[in-house]
Short mmCIF file of C-alpha atoms in Angstrom, two decimals:
data_model
loop_
_atom_site.label_atom_id
_atom_site.label_comp_id
_atom_site.label_asym_id
_atom_site.label_seq_id
_atom_site.Cartn_x
_atom_site.Cartn_y
_atom_site.Cartn_z
CA MET A 1 19.52 20.54 -21.82
CA ALA A 2 17.27 22.33 -24.33
CA GLU A 3 18.32 19.88 -27.05
CA ASN A 4 17.47 16.93 -24.81
CA ASN A 5 14.02 18.41 -24.04
CA ASN A 6 13.36 18.95 -27.74
CA ALA A 7 14.34 15.37 -28.49
CA VAL A 8 11.99 14.08 -25.79
CA GLN A 9 9.13 16.23 -27.10
CA GLN A 10 9.70 14.99 -30.64
CA GLU A 11 9.69 11.39 -29.45
CA LEU A 12 6.53 11.99 -27.47
CA SER A 13 4.82 13.59 -30.48
CA GLU A 14 5.72 10.59 -32.59
CA ILE A 15 4.32 8.20 -29.98
CA LEU A 16 1.07 10.17 -29.84
CA ARG A 17 0.77 10.10 -33.63
CA VAL A 18 1.40 6.35 -33.85
CA ARG A 19 -1.07 5.51 -31.08
CA ARG A 20 -3.82 7.54 -32.69
CA GLU A 21 -3.13 5.88 -36.02
CA LYS A 22 -3.48 2.48 -34.33
CA LEU A 23 -6.81 3.56 -32.86
CA SER A 24 -8.04 4.78 -36.26
CA ALA A 25 -7.06 1.46 -37.85
CA LEU A 26 -8.97 -0.48 -35.18
CA GLN A 27 -12.03 1.69 -35.68
CA GLU A 28 -11.91 1.21 -39.44
CA GLU A 29 -11.80 -2.58 -38.84
CA GLY A 30 -14.87 -2.36 -36.63
CA ARG A 31 -12.81 -3.13 -33.52
CA ASP A 32 -13.13 0.19 -31.68
CA PRO A 33 -11.99 -0.63 -28.10
CA PHE A 34 -14.06 2.22 -26.71
CA ARG A 35 -17.23 0.40 -27.79
CA GLU A 36 -16.48 -2.42 -25.33
CA THR A 37 -18.85 -2.13 -22.38
CA ARG A 38 -17.92 -4.92 -19.96
CA PHE A 39 -15.62 -7.85 -19.29
CA THR A 40 -16.28 -10.56 -16.72
CA VAL A 41 -13.35 -10.93 -14.31
CA SER A 42 -13.08 -14.22 -12.40
CA HIS A 43 -9.80 -13.59 -10.60
CA HIS A 44 -7.30 -10.87 -9.79
CA ALA A 45 -3.52 -11.11 -9.88
CA ARG A 46 -3.20 -11.58 -6.13
CA ASP A 47 -5.85 -14.31 -6.14
CA ILE A 48 -3.79 -16.27 -8.64
CA ARG A 49 -0.51 -15.81 -6.78
CA ASP A 50 -1.99 -16.62 -3.38
CA ASN A 51 -3.89 -19.69 -4.61
CA PHE A 52 -1.61 -20.86 -7.38
CA ASP A 53 -1.50 -24.53 -6.41
CA ALA A 54 -5.29 -24.78 -6.44
CA LEU A 55 -5.67 -22.79 -9.66
CA GLU A 56 -2.81 -24.27 -11.70
CA GLY A 57 -4.17 -25.72 -14.94
CA SER A 58 -7.58 -24.07 -14.59
CA GLU A 59 -9.10 -21.35 -16.77
CA VAL A 60 -9.40 -17.81 -15.46
CA THR A 61 -10.41 -14.43 -16.79
CA ILE A 62 -8.39 -11.39 -15.70
CA ALA A 63 -8.30 -7.76 -16.78
CA GLY A 64 -5.90 -4.90 -16.29
CA ARG A 65 -3.28 -2.61 -17.78
CA LEU A 66 -0.26 -3.78 -19.78
CA MET A 67 2.82 -2.49 -17.93
CA SER A 68 5.60 -4.13 -19.95
CA LYS A 69 6.11 -6.21 -23.09
CA ARG A 70 8.90 -8.63 -23.97
CA GLY A 71 9.54 -10.96 -26.87
CA MET A 72 6.90 -10.22 -29.48
CA GLY A 73 8.09 -12.82 -32.00
CA LYS A 74 6.11 -16.06 -31.84
CA VAL A 75 6.08 -15.80 -28.03
CA SER A 76 5.22 -12.70 -26.00
CA PHE A 77 5.49 -11.92 -22.31
CA CYS A 78 3.70 -9.01 -20.65
CA ASP A 79 3.12 -7.78 -17.12
CA LEU A 80 -0.55 -7.14 -16.48
CA GLN A 81 -1.46 -4.90 -13.54
CA ASP A 82 -4.85 -4.81 -11.83
CA LYS A 83 -6.00 -3.40 -8.49
CA SER A 84 -4.28 -6.20 -6.56
CA GLY A 85 -0.87 -6.15 -8.25
CA ARG A 86 0.84 -7.68 -11.26
CA ILE A 87 0.99 -11.06 -12.93
CA GLN A 88 2.81 -12.24 -16.03
CA LEU A 89 0.82 -12.79 -19.21
CA TYR A 90 2.16 -15.36 -21.70
CA ALA A 91 0.97 -15.42 -25.29
CA ARG A 92 2.10 -17.83 -27.96
CA LYS A 93 1.24 -17.53 -31.65
CA ASP A 94 0.49 -21.23 -32.19
CA GLU A 95 -1.80 -21.35 -29.13
CA MET A 96 -4.02 -18.49 -30.21
CA ASP A 97 -5.94 -17.44 -33.28
CA GLU A 98 -3.17 -16.12 -35.54
CA GLU A 99 -5.03 -12.93 -36.45
CA ALA A 100 -5.79 -12.25 -32.79
CA TYR A 101 -2.13 -12.78 -31.86
CA ASN A 102 -0.98 -10.37 -34.55
CA ARG A 103 -3.40 -7.77 -33.24
CA PHE A 104 -2.12 -8.34 -29.72
CA LYS A 105 1.46 -7.70 -30.85
CA LYS A 106 0.40 -4.15 -31.77
CA TYR A 107 -0.98 -3.35 -28.33
CA ASP A 108 0.94 -0.72 -26.38
CA ILE A 109 2.14 -0.45 -22.82
CA GLY A 110 -0.70 1.25 -20.97
CA ASP A 111 -3.48 -0.45 -22.95
CA ILE A 112 -6.18 -2.14 -20.89
CA VAL A 113 -6.97 -5.73 -21.87
CA GLY A 114 -9.16 -8.61 -20.81
CA VAL A 115 -7.63 -12.09 -20.90
CA ARG A 116 -9.08 -15.59 -20.91
CA GLY A 117 -6.41 -18.16 -20.26
CA GLU A 118 -4.89 -20.92 -18.20
CA VAL A 119 -2.91 -20.61 -14.98
CA PHE A 120 0.55 -22.18 -15.29
CA ARG A 121 4.19 -21.78 -14.31
CA THR A 122 6.83 -21.02 -16.95
CA GLN A 123 10.07 -22.96 -17.30
CA ARG A 124 11.72 -20.25 -15.22
CA GLY A 125 9.17 -20.79 -12.47
CA GLU A 126 7.15 -17.58 -13.02
CA MET A 127 3.46 -17.75 -12.10
CA SER A 128 1.65 -16.76 -15.28
CA VAL A 129 -1.55 -16.84 -17.29
CA ARG A 130 -1.33 -18.48 -20.73
CA GLY A 131 -3.50 -16.26 -22.92
CA ARG A 132 -6.05 -17.95 -25.17
CA GLU A 133 -8.15 -14.87 -25.95
CA ILE A 134 -6.95 -11.29 -25.37
CA THR A 135 -9.42 -8.45 -25.84
CA LEU A 136 -8.47 -4.79 -26.08
CA LEU A 137 -10.83 -2.99 -23.70
CA SER A 138 -9.37 0.53 -23.78
CA LYS A 139 -6.61 2.16 -25.82
CA SER A 140 -3.98 4.25 -24.02
CA LEU A 141 -3.28 7.28 -26.20
CA LEU A 142 -0.63 8.72 -23.87
CA PRO A 143 2.54 6.83 -22.89
CA LEU A 144 3.12 6.05 -19.22
CA PRO A 145 5.81 8.17 -17.52
CA GLU A 146 8.36 5.34 -17.25
CA LYS A 147 9.16 6.04 -20.86
CA PHE A 148 10.52 9.37 -19.67
CA HIS A 149 12.34 8.29 -16.50
CA GLY A 150 9.34 7.69 -14.29
CA LEU A 151 6.97 9.91 -12.35
CA THR A 152 8.97 11.22 -9.41
CA ASP A 153 8.11 14.94 -9.25
CA LYS A 154 5.71 15.31 -6.31
CA GLU A 155 3.84 18.27 -7.78
CA THR A 156 3.03 16.24 -10.90
CA ARG A 157 2.12 13.20 -8.84
CA TYR A 158 -0.41 15.20 -6.80
CA ARG A 159 -1.87 16.88 -9.88
CA GLN A 160 -2.14 13.62 -11.83
CA ARG A 161 -2.95 11.16 -9.08
CA TYR A 162 -4.40 8.76 -11.65
CA VAL A 163 -0.96 8.40 -13.26
CA ASP A 164 0.74 8.27 -9.85
CA LEU A 165 -1.43 5.28 -8.90
CA ILE A 166 -0.61 3.50 -12.16
CA VAL A 167 3.16 3.84 -12.12
CA ASN A 168 3.73 3.97 -8.34
CA PRO A 169 1.40 1.22 -7.07
CA GLU A 170 2.86 1.46 -3.55
CA VAL A 171 1.01 4.80 -3.27
CA ARG A 172 -2.22 2.84 -3.15
CA ARG A 173 -1.33 1.55 0.33
CA ASN A 174 -1.86 4.97 1.91
CA PHE A 175 -5.40 5.07 0.61
CA GLU A 176 -6.10 1.48 1.55
CA VAL A 177 -5.02 2.38 5.12
CA ARG A 178 -7.20 5.49 4.97
CA SER A 179 -10.22 3.42 3.96
CA ALA A 180 -9.44 0.83 6.63
CA PHE A 181 -9.14 3.53 9.31
CA ILE A 182 -12.50 5.08 8.44
CA LYS A 183 -14.13 1.64 8.47
CA TYR A 184 -12.52 0.91 11.83
CA LEU A 185 -13.65 4.29 13.17
CA ARG A 186 -17.27 3.74 12.17
CA ARG A 187 -17.31 0.22 13.59
CA PHE A 188 -15.68 1.44 16.83
CA LEU A 189 -18.30 4.15 17.36
CA ASP A 190 -21.26 2.09 16.17
CA ASP A 191 -20.35 -0.64 18.64
CA ARG A 192 -20.46 1.95 21.44
CA GLY A 193 -23.96 3.05 20.63
CA TYR A 194 -23.16 6.15 18.58
CA MET A 195 -25.38 7.04 15.63
CA GLU A 196 -23.90 8.44 12.42
CA VAL A 197 -25.65 11.56 11.12
CA GLU A 198 -25.22 14.13 8.36
CA THR A 199 -25.43 17.89 8.82
CA PRO A 200 -25.35 20.75 6.28
CA VAL A 201 -22.18 21.73 4.47
CA LEU A 202 -23.70 25.10 3.51
CA ASN A 203 -24.76 27.36 6.37
CA THR A 204 -26.06 30.90 6.71
CA ILE A 205 -23.68 31.45 9.63
CA SER A 206 -20.09 30.31 9.97
CA GLY A 207 -19.50 28.88 13.43
CA GLY A 208 -18.19 26.10 15.60
CA ALA A 209 -14.52 27.03 15.26
CA THR A 210 -12.21 29.98 14.79
CA ALA A 211 -11.32 29.92 11.10
CA ARG A 212 -11.90 31.94 7.95
CA PRO A 213 -14.66 30.37 5.84
CA PHE A 214 -15.21 29.97 2.12
CA ILE A 215 -18.16 32.10 1.04
CA THR A 216 -20.53 31.27 -1.80
CA HIS A 217 -23.86 32.63 -3.02
CA HIS A 218 -27.23 30.92 -3.16
CA ASN A 219 -28.90 32.24 -6.31
CA THR A 220 -32.49 31.25 -5.52
CA LEU A 221 -32.46 32.69 -2.01
CA ASP A 222 -30.11 35.52 -3.05
CA ILE A 223 -28.03 35.15 0.10
CA ASP A 224 -24.39 34.49 0.87
CA MET A 225 -23.69 31.14 2.49
CA TYR A 226 -20.65 29.68 4.23
CA MET A 227 -19.06 26.30 3.70
CA ARG A 228 -18.77 24.75 7.12
CA ILE A 229 -15.61 25.16 9.15
CA ALA A 230 -16.84 22.62 11.74
CA THR A 231 -19.79 20.29 12.35
CA GLU A 232 -19.91 21.10 16.06
CA LEU A 233 -22.92 23.35 16.54
CA ASN A 234 -25.34 21.25 14.50
CA LEU A 235 -24.26 18.07 16.28
CA LYS A 236 -24.81 19.70 19.67
CA ARG A 237 -28.27 20.75 18.53
CA LEU A 238 -28.95 17.02 18.12
CA ILE A 239 -27.76 16.37 21.69
CA VAL A 240 -30.31 18.99 22.82
CA GLY A 241 -32.91 17.09 20.81
CA GLY A 242 -32.23 13.88 22.75
CA MET A 243 -29.92 12.00 20.35
CA GLU A 244 -27.50 11.12 23.12
CA ARG A 245 -24.56 9.76 21.08
CA VAL A 246 -23.94 11.12 17.58
CA TYR A 247 -21.03 11.42 15.18
CA GLU A 248 -20.35 12.70 11.69
CA VAL A 249 -17.52 11.91 9.29
CA GLY A 250 -17.35 14.78 6.87
CA ARG A 251 -15.48 17.36 4.87
CA ILE A 252 -14.52 20.66 6.50
CA PHE A 253 -13.51 23.77 4.54
CA ARG A 254 -11.21 26.50 5.87
CA ASN A 255 -10.03 29.38 3.72
CA GLU A 256 -6.58 29.48 5.24
CA GLY A 257 -2.98 28.43 4.67
CA MET A 258 -1.59 25.33 2.98
CA ASP A 259 1.44 23.36 4.14
CA THR A 260 2.50 19.79 4.82
CA ARG A 261 -0.10 19.47 7.59
CA HIS A 262 -2.96 21.62 6.26
CA ASN A 263 -5.24 21.47 3.23
CA PRO A 264 -8.16 23.89 2.65
CA GLU A 265 -10.57 20.96 2.61
CA PHE A 266 -10.01 18.09 4.98
CA THR A 267 -11.91 15.32 6.73
CA THR A 268 -12.83 15.10 10.38
CA VAL A 269 -14.98 13.04 12.66
CA GLU A 270 -16.80 14.92 15.40
CA LEU A 271 -18.66 13.00 18.07
CA TYR A 272 -20.75 14.00 21.08
CA GLU A 273 -21.90 11.94 24.05
CA ALA A 274 -24.45 13.16 26.56
CA TYR A 275 -23.69 12.66 30.27
CA ALA A 276 -19.95 12.33 29.54
CA ASP A 277 -17.01 14.68 30.01
CA PHE A 278 -13.57 15.29 28.53
CA ASN A 279 -12.09 12.43 30.58
CA ASP A 280 -14.43 10.00 28.84
CA MET A 281 -13.34 11.50 25.52
CA MET A 282 -9.67 10.91 26.40
CA ASP A 283 -10.39 7.27 27.18
CA LEU A 284 -12.30 6.89 23.92
CA PHE A 285 -9.66 8.61 21.76
CA GLU A 286 -6.82 6.56 23.23
CA ALA A 287 -8.72 3.31 22.67
CA LEU A 288 -9.65 4.32 19.12
CA LEU A 289 -6.22 5.36 17.87
CA SER A 290 -4.21 2.67 19.65
CA GLY A 291 -6.70 0.03 18.50
CA ALA A 292 -6.48 1.25 14.90
CA ALA A 293 -2.67 1.04 15.03
CA ARG A 294 -2.87 -2.48 16.42
CA ASP A 295 -5.46 -3.76 13.93
CA ILE A 296 -4.37 -1.93 10.78
CA CYS A 297 -0.59 -1.65 11.24
CA GLY A 298 -0.06 -4.80 13.28
CA GLY A 299 1.17 -3.22 16.52
CA TYR A 300 1.58 -0.15 18.67
CA ARG A 301 5.07 0.83 17.48
CA LEU A 302 5.13 3.16 14.49
CA GLU A 303 7.58 5.49 12.74
CA TRP A 304 6.49 8.99 11.79
CA LEU A 305 8.33 12.20 10.92
CA GLY A 306 11.64 10.60 11.80
CA GLU A 307 10.54 9.49 15.28
CA GLU A 308 10.00 6.05 16.85
CA LEU A 309 6.56 6.10 18.49
CA ASP A 310 4.89 3.83 21.01
CA LEU A 311 1.08 3.93 21.01
CA THR A 312 0.67 1.35 23.76
CA PRO A 313 -2.32 2.54 25.84
CA GLY A 314 -1.62 4.52 28.98
CA TRP A 315 -0.67 7.86 27.43
CA PRO A 316 0.47 10.72 29.71
CA ARG A 317 -2.09 13.37 30.65
CA LEU A 318 -0.70 16.81 31.57
CA THR A 319 -2.49 20.08 32.17
CA MET A 320 -1.21 22.88 29.97
CA ALA A 321 0.20 24.60 33.05
CA GLU A 322 1.98 21.37 34.10
CA ALA A 323 3.46 20.98 30.61
CA VAL A 324 4.73 24.57 30.59
CA LYS A 325 6.25 24.11 34.04
CA GLN A 326 7.84 20.78 33.09
CA TYR A 327 9.34 21.89 29.77
CA LEU A 328 9.77 25.66 30.26
CA GLY A 329 10.15 26.05 34.02
CA VAL A 330 7.39 28.67 34.36
CA ASP A 331 4.80 27.96 37.09
CA PHE A 332 1.62 29.68 35.91
CA MET A 333 -0.47 28.24 38.72
CA SER A 334 1.50 30.40 41.17
CA ILE A 335 0.82 33.56 39.12
CA ALA A 336 -2.46 35.26 39.98
CA ASP A 337 -2.57 38.37 37.77
CA ASP A 338 -2.42 39.11 34.05
CA ALA A 339 0.60 41.41 34.20
CA GLY A 340 2.67 38.84 36.07
CA ALA A 341 1.74 36.12 33.57
CA VAL A 342 2.68 38.26 30.58
CA ALA A 343 5.98 39.23 32.21
CA ALA A 344 6.75 35.57 32.93
CA ALA A 345 6.04 34.64 29.33
CA ARG A 346 8.28 37.38 27.98
CA SER A 347 11.09 36.38 30.34
CA ALA A 348 10.86 32.86 28.89
CA GLY A 349 11.42 34.23 25.39
CA VAL A 350 7.80 34.08 24.29
CA ASP A 351 6.64 36.70 21.77
CA MET A 352 3.56 38.42 23.22
CA ASP A 353 3.35 41.20 20.63
CA GLY A 354 -0.17 41.46 19.23
CA VAL A 355 -1.51 39.02 21.85
CA GLU A 356 -4.20 40.00 24.35
CA PRO A 357 -2.29 40.57 27.65
CA THR A 358 -4.12 38.07 29.86
CA TRP A 359 -3.07 35.17 32.07
CA GLY A 360 -4.74 32.70 29.71
CA HIS A 361 -3.18 34.04 26.53
CA ALA A 362 0.25 34.14 28.17
CA LEU A 363 -0.08 30.50 29.23
CA TYR A 364 -1.27 29.44 25.81
CA GLU A 365 1.52 31.29 23.96
CA CYS A 366 4.14 29.68 26.21
CA PHE A 367 2.78 26.28 25.31
CA ASP A 368 2.23 27.01 21.63
CA GLN A 369 5.61 28.64 20.99
CA LYS A 370 7.91 26.68 23.30
CA VAL A 371 6.38 23.40 24.49
CA GLU A 372 4.32 21.88 21.68
CA GLU A 373 7.45 21.22 19.61
CA LYS A 374 8.80 19.00 22.41
CA LEU A 375 5.84 16.57 22.48
CA ILE A 376 6.86 13.44 20.56
CA GLN A 377 5.14 10.47 22.24
CA PRO A 378 1.32 10.53 22.57
CA THR A 379 0.44 13.12 25.22
CA PHE A 380 -2.89 14.62 26.25
CA ILE A 381 -2.64 18.33 27.13
CA THR A 382 -5.63 19.31 29.28
CA MET A 383 -7.14 22.36 31.00
CA HIS A 384 -6.75 24.99 28.29
CA PRO A 385 -7.36 28.65 29.16
CA VAL A 386 -10.89 30.01 28.80
CA ASP A 387 -9.49 32.79 26.58
CA VAL A 388 -8.76 30.32 23.76
CA SER A 389 -11.63 27.87 24.39
CA PRO A 390 -14.96 29.59 23.62
CA LEU A 391 -17.00 26.38 23.52
CA ALA A 392 -15.57 24.46 26.49
CA LYS A 393 -16.88 24.29 30.07
CA ARG A 394 -14.92 26.04 32.82
CA SER A 395 -13.15 23.88 35.36
CA PRO A 396 -15.00 23.86 38.71
CA ARG A 397 -11.59 24.04 40.44
CA ASP A 398 -10.16 26.99 38.48
CA PRO A 399 -12.43 29.23 36.37
CA ARG A 400 -9.44 30.48 34.35
CA VAL A 401 -9.18 27.14 32.53
CA THR A 402 -11.57 24.78 30.78
CA GLU A 403 -12.14 21.05 30.70
CA ARG A 404 -10.54 20.69 27.31
CA PHE A 405 -7.75 18.56 25.87
CA GLU A 406 -5.74 18.21 22.71
CA LEU A 407 -3.79 15.08 21.84
CA PHE A 408 -0.27 15.67 20.52
CA ILE A 409 1.86 13.09 18.74
CA CYS A 410 5.16 13.99 17.09
CA ARG A 411 4.54 17.73 17.59
CA SER A 412 1.21 17.43 15.77
CA GLU A 413 -2.28 18.02 17.13
CA MET A 414 -4.37 14.91 16.44
CA GLY A 415 -7.67 15.90 18.02
CA ASN A 416 -9.49 18.37 20.25
CA ALA A 417 -12.11 17.67 22.91
CA PHE A 418 -14.20 19.44 25.54
CA SER A 419 -16.54 19.02 28.38
CA GLU A 420 -19.02 21.01 26.33
CA LEU A 421 -20.29 24.35 27.56
CA ASN A 422 -24.02 24.03 28.17
CA ASP A 423 -24.64 27.28 30.07
CA PRO A 424 -26.42 29.55 27.55
CA ILE A 425 -25.63 32.73 29.51
CA ASP A 426 -21.90 31.98 29.68
CA GLN A 427 -21.97 30.90 26.03
CA ARG A 428 -23.59 34.16 24.94
CA GLN A 429 -20.98 36.20 26.78
CA ARG A 430 -18.14 34.28 25.12
CA PHE A 431 -19.75 34.57 21.70
CA GLU A 432 -20.17 38.32 22.17
CA LYS A 433 -16.50 38.70 23.04
CA GLU A 434 -15.43 36.52 20.11
CA VAL A 435 -17.63 38.44 17.67
CA ALA A 436 -16.32 41.77 18.95
CA ASP A 437 -12.75 40.57 18.53
CA ARG A 438 -13.41 39.42 14.97
CA LEU A 439 -15.24 42.58 13.94
CA SER A 440 -12.43 44.72 15.34
CA GLY A 441 -10.16 42.90 12.93
CA ASN A 442 -12.57 43.50 10.01
CA ASP A 443 -13.33 39.78 9.80
CA GLU A 444 -16.52 39.20 7.84
CA ALA A 445 -17.15 36.00 9.82
CA GLY A 446 -17.92 37.87 13.04
CA MET A 447 -21.53 36.90 13.74
CA MET A 448 -23.68 35.35 16.45
CA ASP A 449 -25.47 32.02 16.09
CA GLU A 450 -28.68 32.97 17.88
CA ASP A 451 -30.38 29.69 17.02
CA PHE A 452 -27.64 27.72 18.75
CA LEU A 453 -28.06 29.87 21.86
CA THR A 454 -31.81 29.21 21.69
CA ALA A 455 -31.08 25.48 21.57
CA LEU A 456 -28.92 25.74 24.69
CA GLU A 457 -31.71 27.61 26.48
CA TYR A 458 -33.96 24.57 26.02
CA GLY A 459 -31.31 22.66 27.97
CA MET A 460 -28.35 20.53 26.88
CA PRO A 461 -27.19 17.78 29.24
CA PRO A 462 -23.56 17.59 30.38
CA THR A 463 -21.80 16.44 27.22
CA GLY A 464 -18.37 15.32 26.09
CA GLY A 465 -17.32 16.22 22.57
CA LEU A 466 -14.35 15.18 20.44
CA GLY A 467 -13.07 16.24 17.02
CA ILE A 468 -10.40 14.19 15.23
CA GLY A 469 -8.49 15.05 12.06
CA ILE A 470 -8.76 11.93 9.94
CA ASP A 471 -6.09 13.04 7.46
CA ARG A 472 -3.52 13.50 10.21
CA CYS A 473 -4.36 10.14 11.78
CA VAL A 474 -3.80 8.50 8.40
CA MET A 475 -0.47 10.34 8.11
CA LEU A 476 0.51 8.75 11.42
CA LEU A 477 -0.64 5.25 10.44
CA THR A 478 1.12 5.39 7.05
CA GLY A 479 4.23 7.27 8.16
CA SER A 480 3.53 10.04 5.64
CA ASP A 481 5.36 13.37 5.88
CA SER A 482 2.75 15.43 4.00
CA ILE A 483 -1.03 15.63 4.16
CA ARG A 484 -1.00 15.59 0.36
CA ASP A 485 0.21 11.99 0.48
CA VAL A 486 -3.03 10.88 2.17
CA ILE A 487 -5.53 12.99 0.20
CA LEU A 488 -6.23 11.60 -3.25
CA PHE A 489 -6.75 14.99 -4.86
CA PRO A 490 -5.17 17.70 -2.67
CA THR A 491 -5.77 21.37 -3.42
CA MET A 492 -3.11 22.67 -5.82
CA LYS A 493 -2.30 26.07 -7.22
CA PRO A 494 -3.38 26.18 -10.89
CA LEU A 495 -0.61 25.97 -13.44
CA ASP A 496 0.08 29.12 -15.41
#
C-alpha cells in the first residue's frame, strides 16, 4: 500500500511540474491565459442539445472546462463541461490555424477554454461543436481527481466543494433545488402580503431560542456581542410597530453539536402574522411545503431517509398528549399532578433523571424519547407544555399547554410555530424562570431582554409565528441523508 501511495505521489508531482512548465512556456510566448479577462458566450451545452435542429450548421461560442480528450493526431475530440452539462468538442487540424491546433493539443484536462465553432453531428451521431478558434482562458495547474480514481470520500468532497461540483455534476442538483425552494418560499409569502425584512446578526443579548450562542467582541464599543440564535424577538418588535406580516430568510448560529441533521450555522425563515394564530400557521406551512414538492419535484410523493412519503395536503394534527396516548398508551390528560405524571413516564421506560419533575416535562420527555421516532408521514404535533415553550401563548382550555406546533416528517422536526405570547407580565415571569435555570447551570447566556418586554408593554396584537429550517426542507426535497449535502460549505473540523 505504501509503495502504491508513493507511486501516486510521484506521478502527481510530475504532473504538477509539467503543467507549470506549460504555463511558463505560454507566458514566455506572450499567451498568459491568466491575462484573459472575458469571453462572450452565446450558448451553453444544454441549449445546443435541446435546440440542435434549429442550431445545426450555425456558429456558436461556448466556454467551459475540458473534461476528457481523445485522438490528438490530426483530429481531436474533447468533452467540454459548462454549468448546464457537457457537449463534445471536435477539432481538426486542417480546419483550424495549424499553430492554434498545435497549441490546443497541449491543453490539459481541467483547462478552461472558449470555443467559436459550428454546431454539427458527427458520423456516429454525436451532437458536437466543430472548433474553429479555441482560446485558453485559464490553466488548470492541478489534475482533476478522476486521474486518481475519482472524488468519492465525503470528507474531501465537503472540504473541496469546488472540486466536488466539477467531477460530480449531479451534486449541483441539490443546490439548484435549494435555490428553487428559496425562490418559491419568497414568492409564496410575497403573494400573501408578507414583507421581507432584515434584522441584526450581532446582538448585545442572545435570545429568541434556547441555544448556546457564539460570542464575539466589538472592538470600538469594547463589548461582547452574540451571533443570533434566532430572528424571533426582532421580528416581533416589528409586529408591535405595526408591520403586520413580516418574514426573514437568514443565517442562524448555534454553538452546539454537529451531526447529519445539524450544522453550527444554518438557514431559517421566520415569519409573523398579526391577528393570526397557530392554526393559521399550520395551514400556511402545509400549503408551502406541499406546494414546493409539487412544483419543484413534480408531485407529492417523495423518498427520504429510506421512507416513502406522501405530502398530499390534509396532514394529521395531533396534540402532544394525543400522540403519547396513541403511540405509548399513557393518558396524560387524565393525570392531574406532577408526581403522577413523572411516575407514568418512568413506568413507560422514559428516563427522567436530570429533568425537572413536572407534568409538562414528563409529557415532553415521553414524546421526545419514545414517540418522535415513530412519526414518518407529515404530522403536526400541537399543544406543547408551557414548561418547554417560553414564547408561546397558553391554551385557553388548559393552561398547562400552549398553542404551539412542530411539524415532523420522517422523524425530523421541519418547523416550529406558536400563537405568540403577547402578555408582557406572563412573558416576564417565563423569562425570569428561564434565566434562573440557565444561571444555575453556569450558562453565560442567561440574561433578560428588557427591551423586548418594553415592546410587549406597548401592546402586540394576537400573532401567529412560524420558523422553518430551510436546510432540512431541502434535505426532504432532494432526498439527502445529511445536512452537509445541502450546504455548499458545511462547517468542518480543521485538518491537522
